[in-house]
Amino acid sequence: MYFCASLGEVGIWRVNPTGQLERFCTRLQHNVIQGGAGMVFGKGGAFGSDIYMSDLVAGNILRITPDGTPTVFLSGLDHPTGMAFGPSTLYISEAGRNRILMFAPLSGSKPDGR
């Protein structure tokens, strides 16, 4: 199965096993996801196997469960775009501040680099 984040058609879309494009996740509680950009899949461990998506308009990183339920994982970012996982770390490109953030929940570090 394939997934993609869309800024124009806001949310996450998937190609189902029959090849049809369908909406997978478009809402966060009662608010529409504002600007999906980067998307990565959790590598297990503390991050689980969920989808992580940057919402560059709202300044959030969303965690989306396999059933399509989104929650805010990190907030207060300035245009988060791309993301990548290291062995136990999530790296986030924060375009609005020209920096790469590291979030490692096992070590207790915060996304502000401290």
mmCIF file of N, CA and C in Angstrom, residues 1 11 28 30 32 51 55 59 61 71-73 81 89 102:
data_model
loop_
_atom_site.group_PDB
_atom_site.id
_atom_site.type_symbol
_atom_site.label_atom_id
_atom_site.label_comp_id
_atom_site.label_asym_id
_atom_site.label_seq_id
_atom_site.Cartn_x
_atom_site.Cartn_y
_atom_site.Cartn_z
ATOM 1 N N MET A 1 0.846 -1.169 0.000
ATOM 2 C CA MET A 1 0.000 0.000 0.000
ATOM 3 C C MET A 1 0.892 1.234 0.000
ATOM 4 N N GLY A 11 -4.251 16.598 3.557
ATOM 5 C CA GLY A 11 -4.401 15.345 4.278
ATOM 6 C C GLY A 11 -3.457 14.283 3.777
ATOM 7 N N LEU A 28 -7.951 16.574 12.145
ATOM 8 C CA LEU A 28 -7.342 16.476 13.467
ATOM 9 C C LEU A 28 -8.395 16.978 14.440
ATOM 10 N N HIS A 30 -11.514 18.314 15.450
ATOM 11 C CA HIS A 30 -12.530 19.004 14.663
ATOM 12 C C HIS A 30 -11.922 19.976 13.656
ATOM 13 N N VAL A 32 -9.372 20.759 10.302
ATOM 14 C CA VAL A 32 -8.765 20.160 9.118
ATOM 15 C C VAL A 32 -7.254 20.293 9.231
ATOM 16 N N ILE A 51 2.414 6.713 11.188
ATOM 17 C CA ILE A 51 2.867 7.681 10.197
ATOM 18 C C ILE A 51 3.074 9.010 10.921
ATOM 19 N N ASP A 55 2.863 19.284 9.392
ATOM 20 C CA ASP A 55 1.844 20.233 8.957
ATOM 21 C C ASP A 55 2.514 21.599 9.002
ATOM 22 N N GLY A 59 2.382 24.325 11.982
ATOM 23 C CA GLY A 59 3.598 24.214 12.783
ATOM 24 C C GLY A 59 3.630 22.987 13.670
ATOM 25 N N ILE A 61 3.884 18.522 14.134
ATOM 26 C CA ILE A 61 4.176 17.179 13.640
ATOM 27 C C ILE A 61 3.030 16.317 14.146
ATOM 28 N N THR A 71 -3.042 12.676 15.915
ATOM 29 C CA THR A 71 -2.867 13.460 17.138
ATOM 30 C C THR A 71 -1.645 14.350 16.932
ATOM 31 N N VAL A 72 -1.592 15.448 17.672
ATOM 32 C CA VAL A 72 -0.409 16.317 17.601
ATOM 33 C C VAL A 72 0.694 15.669 18.416
ATOM 34 N N PHE A 73 1.822 15.402 17.770
ATOM 35 C CA PHE A 73 2.980 14.802 18.414
ATOM 36 C C PHE A 73 3.923 15.887 18.924
ATOM 37 N N THR A 81 9.130 20.803 7.711
ATOM 38 C CA THR A 81 8.966 20.211 6.375
ATOM 39 C C THR A 81 9.381 18.747 6.408
ATOM 40 N N THR A 89 15.925 8.192 16.940
ATOM 41 C CA THR A 89 15.777 9.638 16.896
ATOM 42 C C THR A 89 14.957 10.047 15.681
ATOM 43 N N MET A 102 16.329 17.560 16.548
ATOM 44 C CA MET A 102 16.443 16.152 16.896
ATOM 45 C C MET A 102 15.502 15.876 18.058
#
